[in-house]
Amino acid sequence: METLAPSLWIDANVVDCWGAILNYEESAKKDPSPKKHAKKDPSPKRHFFLTGCITEAMVKGTIGKDEQWDIFSAEISAHLKNVDASKFLAEIELAFFPIQVSSHFYVVVFNIKKSVTSMIILDNSPQTYVAKYKDACDLLVSIL
């Protein structure tokens, strides 16, 4: 059995596949026939976006703000093409954005019901926020 251990290279398609599986599982949590007096699901509505939403060129600032927005907007639109995007996004509480910079993946999680600036970074890197994540997180906050 293989694992996703530190120092192993992972292709972005693998991360996107995991996101698709998690999104499918998230959609399966909805009961298609609600029972009378059923308790409301207390778990937050989550959505896992694709790796292409935030590119390394965006994080490193090698492309302009307009091009950053065009890439982000096109990725989100393509990702949500089969749903009513505004209704769908209004229901999401936790938005997960995988980011790959210098062959390293990490995930930024936004609690968008609280505030766009309410975020958690999931990573095993010992680097500080300013040294490693500030550019990507500032970019995401400005886009969202």
XYZ file of N, CA and C in Angstrom:
432
model
N 0.841 -1.180 0.000
C 0.000 0.000 0.000
C 0.884 1.240 0.000
N 0.559 2.193 -0.838
C 1.321 3.439 -0.895
C 0.594 4.506 -0.097
N 1.355 5.435 0.440
C 0.765 6.518 1.215
C 1.235 7.855 0.672
N 0.574 8.904 1.094
C 0.989 10.257 0.737
C 1.876 10.767 1.861
N 3.123 10.381 1.836
C 4.073 10.728 2.889
C 4.881 11.956 2.492
N 5.450 12.650 3.478
C 6.306 13.799 3.157
C 7.426 13.393 2.206
N 7.795 14.288 1.353
C 8.867 14.172 0.361
C 8.479 13.355 -0.869
N 7.281 12.802 -0.920
C 6.838 12.113 -2.126
C 6.155 13.117 -3.045
N 6.419 13.031 -4.351
C 5.828 13.937 -5.318
C 4.412 13.477 -5.649
N 3.468 14.415 -5.669
C 2.078 14.116 -5.994
C 1.667 15.008 -7.157
N 1.043 14.427 -8.158
C 0.556 15.192 -9.293
C -0.708 15.958 -8.894
N -0.904 17.135 -9.477
C -2.079 17.954 -9.171
C -3.378 17.212 -9.474
N -3.366 16.328 -10.466
C -4.570 15.560 -10.791
C -4.997 14.651 -9.643
N -4.045 14.157 -8.873
C -4.373 13.321 -7.715
C -5.097 14.163 -6.667
N -4.601 15.357 -6.423
C -5.237 16.257 -5.459
C -6.639 16.630 -5.945
N -6.773 16.924 -7.238
C -8.088 17.255 -7.797
C -9.051 16.076 -7.705
N -8.543 14.872 -7.905
C -9.374 13.672 -7.794
C -9.890 13.502 -6.365
N -9.017 13.694 -5.391
C -9.443 13.625 -3.990
C -10.509 14.677 -3.709
N -10.321 15.875 -4.251
C -11.322 16.929 -4.078
C -12.663 16.529 -4.663
N -12.643 15.913 -5.843
C -13.884 15.462 -6.480
C -14.577 14.395 -5.638
N -13.795 13.477 -5.091
C -14.369 12.434 -4.230
C -14.980 13.061 -2.976
N -14.259 13.981 -2.367
C -14.780 14.634 -1.163
C -16.027 15.459 -1.473
N -16.069 16.118 -2.630
C -17.276 16.855 -3.025
C -18.452 15.914 -3.252
N -18.179 14.750 -3.849
C -19.233 13.755 -4.045
C -19.764 13.280 -2.691
N -18.859 12.978 -1.786
C -19.267 12.553 -0.443
C -20.076 13.649 0.257
N -19.667 14.888 0.057
C -20.378 16.022 0.655
C -21.804 16.097 0.110
N -21.958 15.912 -1.198
C -23.300 15.972 -1.791
C -24.148 14.779 -1.371
N -23.522 13.656 -1.077
C -24.251 12.463 -0.655
C -24.782 12.582 0.769
N -24.289 13.559 1.533
C -24.777 13.746 2.903
C -26.220 14.230 2.925
N -26.664 14.850 1.832
C -28.033 15.351 1.771
C -28.988 14.180 1.650
N -30.016 14.178 2.474
C -31.035 13.141 2.419
C -32.070 13.566 1.381
N -32.241 12.804 0.289
C -33.175 13.215 -0.746
C -34.633 13.217 -0.292
N -34.957 12.447 0.731
C -36.328 12.439 1.251
C -36.292 12.775 2.738
N -36.355 14.063 3.074
C -36.262 14.449 4.486
C -37.393 13.844 5.311
N -37.028 13.307 6.451
C -38.010 12.701 7.345
C -38.629 13.781 8.225
N -39.848 13.558 8.582
C -40.528 14.497 9.460
C -39.806 14.516 10.803
N -39.572 15.685 11.305
C -38.892 15.899 12.588
C -37.432 15.440 12.572
N -36.860 15.326 11.404
C -35.444 14.931 11.330
C -34.574 16.079 11.824
N -33.514 15.722 12.511
C -32.581 16.743 12.988
C -31.795 17.299 11.812
N -31.535 18.588 11.871
C -30.739 19.223 10.825
C -29.293 18.754 10.954
N -28.666 18.518 9.818
C -27.263 18.092 9.804
C -26.400 19.219 10.373
N -25.731 18.985 11.510
C -24.944 20.054 12.132
C -23.602 20.312 11.445
N -23.195 19.438 10.544
C -21.887 19.638 9.921
C -21.968 20.760 8.883
N -20.909 21.547 8.791
C -20.916 22.674 7.843
C -20.855 22.187 6.398
N -21.442 22.957 5.505
C -21.370 22.655 4.068
C -19.962 22.991 3.594
N -19.291 22.001 3.017
C -17.902 22.173 2.576
C -17.811 22.002 1.068
N -16.820 22.674 0.484
C -16.548 22.459 -0.934
C -15.041 22.513 -1.166
N -14.569 21.586 -1.992
C -13.149 21.447 -2.283
C -12.903 21.896 -3.721
N -12.193 23.000 -3.885
C -11.925 23.548 -5.203
C -10.702 22.877 -5.816
N -10.509 23.107 -7.103
C -9.416 22.468 -7.838
C -8.099 23.222 -7.676
N -7.018 22.543 -7.990
C -5.685 23.135 -7.865
C -5.461 24.280 -8.837
N -6.189 24.323 -9.940
C -5.996 25.367 -10.941
C -6.540 26.728 -10.558
N -7.302 26.811 -9.468
C -7.877 28.106 -9.055
C -6.798 29.115 -8.679
N -5.767 28.647 -8.008
C -4.647 29.507 -7.622
C -3.378 28.873 -8.181
N -2.760 29.544 -9.133
C -1.564 29.001 -9.781
C -0.302 29.579 -9.142
N 0.807 28.925 -9.416
C 2.089 29.404 -8.891
C 2.411 30.796 -9.435
N 2.069 31.046 -10.698
C 2.309 32.370 -11.291
C 1.507 33.447 -10.565
N 0.310 33.094 -10.113
C -0.515 34.045 -9.364
C 0.130 34.358 -8.019
N 0.564 33.319 -7.328
C 1.156 33.492 -5.995
C 2.456 34.278 -6.077
N 3.266 33.969 -7.070
C 4.562 34.646 -7.198
C 4.443 36.033 -7.818
N 3.240 36.390 -8.286
C 3.024 37.728 -8.828
C 3.618 37.963 -10.198
N 3.837 36.893 -10.959
C 4.419 37.063 -12.295
C 3.371 37.411 -13.344
N 2.093 37.422 -12.952
C 1.026 37.879 -13.847
C 0.236 38.967 -13.132
N -0.398 39.826 -13.897
C -1.123 40.967 -13.344
C -2.432 40.579 -12.668
N -3.004 41.520 -11.936
C -4.252 41.295 -11.192
C -5.400 40.907 -12.121
N -5.496 41.561 -13.280
C -6.578 41.232 -14.213
C -6.467 39.797 -14.708
N -5.250 39.373 -15.030
C -5.049 38.000 -15.486
C -5.288 37.003 -14.347
N -4.907 37.378 -13.122
C -5.186 36.525 -11.965
C -6.688 36.308 -11.829
N -7.446 37.406 -11.919
C -8.902 37.301 -11.792
C -9.479 36.460 -12.930
N -8.987 36.654 -14.154
C -9.486 35.894 -15.298
C -9.280 34.394 -15.100
N -8.097 34.013 -14.626
C -7.801 32.593 -14.382
C -8.698 32.048 -13.278
N -8.755 32.754 -12.152
C -9.564 32.312 -11.015
C -11.032 32.193 -11.418
N -11.555 33.213 -12.058
C -12.956 33.238 -12.467
C -13.283 32.115 -13.447
N -12.409 31.886 -14.417
C -12.623 30.815 -15.394
C -12.611 29.444 -14.723
N -11.695 29.231 -13.781
C -11.626 27.947 -13.063
C -12.884 27.710 -12.227
N -13.322 28.735 -11.508
C -14.520 28.598 -10.673
C -15.745 28.365 -11.557
N -15.868 29.121 -12.641
C -17.006 28.961 -13.558
C -17.044 27.558 -14.155
N -15.900 27.060 -14.590
C -15.839 25.712 -15.160
C -16.169 24.662 -14.107
N -15.705 24.891 -12.894
C -15.925 23.951 -11.796
C -17.404 23.881 -11.407
N -18.107 25.007 -11.524
C -19.508 25.079 -11.097
C -20.477 25.164 -12.275
N -20.063 24.706 -13.443
C -20.879 24.887 -14.649
C -22.215 24.151 -14.600
N -22.342 23.110 -13.808
C -23.577 22.320 -13.781
C -24.517 22.677 -12.634
N -24.229 23.753 -11.928
C -25.081 24.158 -10.805
C -25.370 25.652 -10.888
N -26.365 26.087 -10.129
C -26.628 27.520 -9.986
C -25.541 28.055 -9.060
N -24.530 28.677 -9.645
C -23.326 29.055 -8.897
C -23.619 29.975 -7.727
N -24.456 30.992 -7.910
C -24.693 31.938 -6.813
C -25.394 31.258 -5.642
N -26.373 30.403 -5.913
C -27.059 29.674 -4.836
C -26.098 28.689 -4.166
N -25.335 27.983 -4.987
C -24.397 26.994 -4.472
C -23.363 27.642 -3.555
N -22.760 28.739 -4.021
C -21.728 29.417 -3.231
C -22.301 30.023 -1.955
N -23.566 30.447 -1.993
C -24.196 31.022 -0.802
C -24.375 29.982 0.301
N -24.459 28.713 -0.065
C -24.656 27.640 0.916
C -23.353 27.147 1.538
N -22.233 27.415 0.902
C -20.944 26.901 1.377
C -20.498 27.645 2.630
N -20.048 26.882 3.610
C -19.478 27.483 4.814
C -17.954 27.401 4.792
N -17.430 26.240 4.439
C -15.981 26.048 4.408
C -15.526 25.803 2.971
N -14.640 26.659 2.481
C -14.105 26.534 1.125
C -12.641 26.123 1.221
N -12.295 25.005 0.593
C -10.938 24.452 0.628
C -10.248 24.738 -0.705
N -9.096 25.408 -0.645
C -8.320 25.724 -1.840
C -6.946 25.075 -1.734
N -6.678 24.041 -2.554
C -5.326 23.474 -2.574
C -4.410 24.390 -3.375
N -3.222 24.602 -2.867
C -2.262 25.481 -3.523
C -0.944 24.733 -3.661
N -0.346 24.840 -4.841
C 0.956 24.220 -5.082
C 1.941 25.313 -5.458
N 2.978 25.446 -4.660
C 4.046 26.403 -4.932
C 5.365 25.674 -4.724
N 6.243 25.770 -5.688
C 7.560 25.120 -5.626
C 7.447 23.635 -5.299
N 6.560 22.948 -5.998
C 6.345 21.498 -5.844
C 5.872 21.090 -4.460
N 5.263 22.000 -3.722
C 4.739 21.683 -2.393
C 3.266 22.079 -2.340
N 2.420 21.143 -1.894
C 0.996 21.422 -1.743
C 0.670 21.790 -0.310
N -0.249 22.694 -0.157
C -0.897 22.942 1.124
C -2.319 23.375 0.836
N -3.157 23.398 1.854
C -4.567 23.734 1.682
C -4.896 24.931 2.555
N -5.593 25.895 1.965
C -6.095 27.039 2.719
C -7.603 26.859 2.825
N -8.110 26.903 4.052
C -9.534 26.720 4.309
C -10.114 28.039 4.795
N -11.141 28.504 4.093
C -11.823 29.734 4.484
C -13.184 29.406 5.063
N -13.503 30.008 6.205
C -14.861 29.944 6.738
C -15.570 31.178 6.201
N -16.194 31.049 5.036
C -16.742 32.222 4.365
C -18.066 32.694 4.961
N -18.657 31.920 5.846
C -19.849 32.399 6.560
C -19.445 33.390 7.644
N -18.281 33.176 8.240
C -17.788 34.093 9.274
C -17.218 35.348 8.636
N -16.169 35.156 7.848
C -15.464 36.275 7.235
C -14.487 35.709 6.218
N -14.276 36.457 5.160
C -13.331 35.995 4.135
C -11.925 35.888 4.707
N -11.637 36.635 5.745
C -10.296 36.584 6.323
C -10.163 35.516 7.408
N -11.231 34.775 7.682
C -11.178 33.690 8.657
C -10.685 32.435 7.944
N -9.402 32.107 8.138
C -8.818 30.992 7.402
C -7.923 30.130 8.286
N -7.734 28.902 7.817
C -6.822 27.948 8.452
C -5.942 27.391 7.345
N -4.672 27.207 7.637
C -3.742 26.633 6.664
C -3.392 25.223 7.118
N -3.606 24.256 6.231
C -3.283 22.861 6.529
C -1.990 22.509 5.814
N -0.932 22.358 6.594
C 0.382 22.079 6.024
C 1.274 21.533 7.128
N 2.285 20.803 6.735
C 3.239 20.287 7.712
C 4.575 21.008 7.635
N 4.612 22.139 6.966
C 5.856 22.886 6.819
C 6.154 23.691 8.080
N 7.418 23.740 8.487
C 7.773 24.502 9.687
C 7.922 26.003 9.438
N 7.764 26.457 8.194
C 7.967 27.873 7.894
C 6.854 28.737 8.487
N 7.163 30.020 8.637
C 6.195 30.952 9.210
C 5.166 31.364 8.163
N 4.073 31.936 8.648
C 3.007 32.409 7.768
C 3.542 33.423 6.758
N 4.263 34.410 7.240
C 4.768 35.469 6.357
C 5.729 34.902 5.322
N 6.609 33.998 5.735
C 7.612 33.447 4.824
C 6.999 32.582 3.724
N 5.953 31.838 4.050
C 5.466 30.852 3.090
C 4.080 31.126 2.527
N 3.158 31.604 3.339
C 1.757 31.618 2.944
C 1.166 32.987 2.645
N 1.800 34.037 3.117
C 1.202 35.368 3.037
C 0.784 35.746 1.618
N 1.640 35.541 0.639
C 1.319 35.933 -0.738
C 0.076 35.208 -1.258
N 0.017 33.898 -1.067
C -1.129 33.123 -1.554
C -2.402 33.487 -0.808
N -2.309 33.629 0.505
C -3.496 33.949 1.302
C -3.993 35.360 1.018
N -3.087 36.306 0.894
C -3.488 37.673 0.537
C -4.161 37.692 -0.832
N -3.630 36.909 -1.763
C -4.216 36.817 -3.096
C -5.637 36.259 -3.024
N -5.821 35.168 -2.291
C -7.151 34.574 -2.154
C -8.131 35.546 -1.506
N -7.708 36.220 -0.456
C -8.581 37.184 0.224
C -8.977 38.297 -0.740
N -8.036 38.777 -1.531
C -8.355 39.867 -2.462
C -9.304 39.406 -3.570
N -9.198 38.156 -3.981
C -10.070 37.631 -5.033
C -11.459 37.327 -4.493
N -11.513 36.752 -3.283
C -12.807 36.401 -2.709
C -13.534 37.643 -2.276
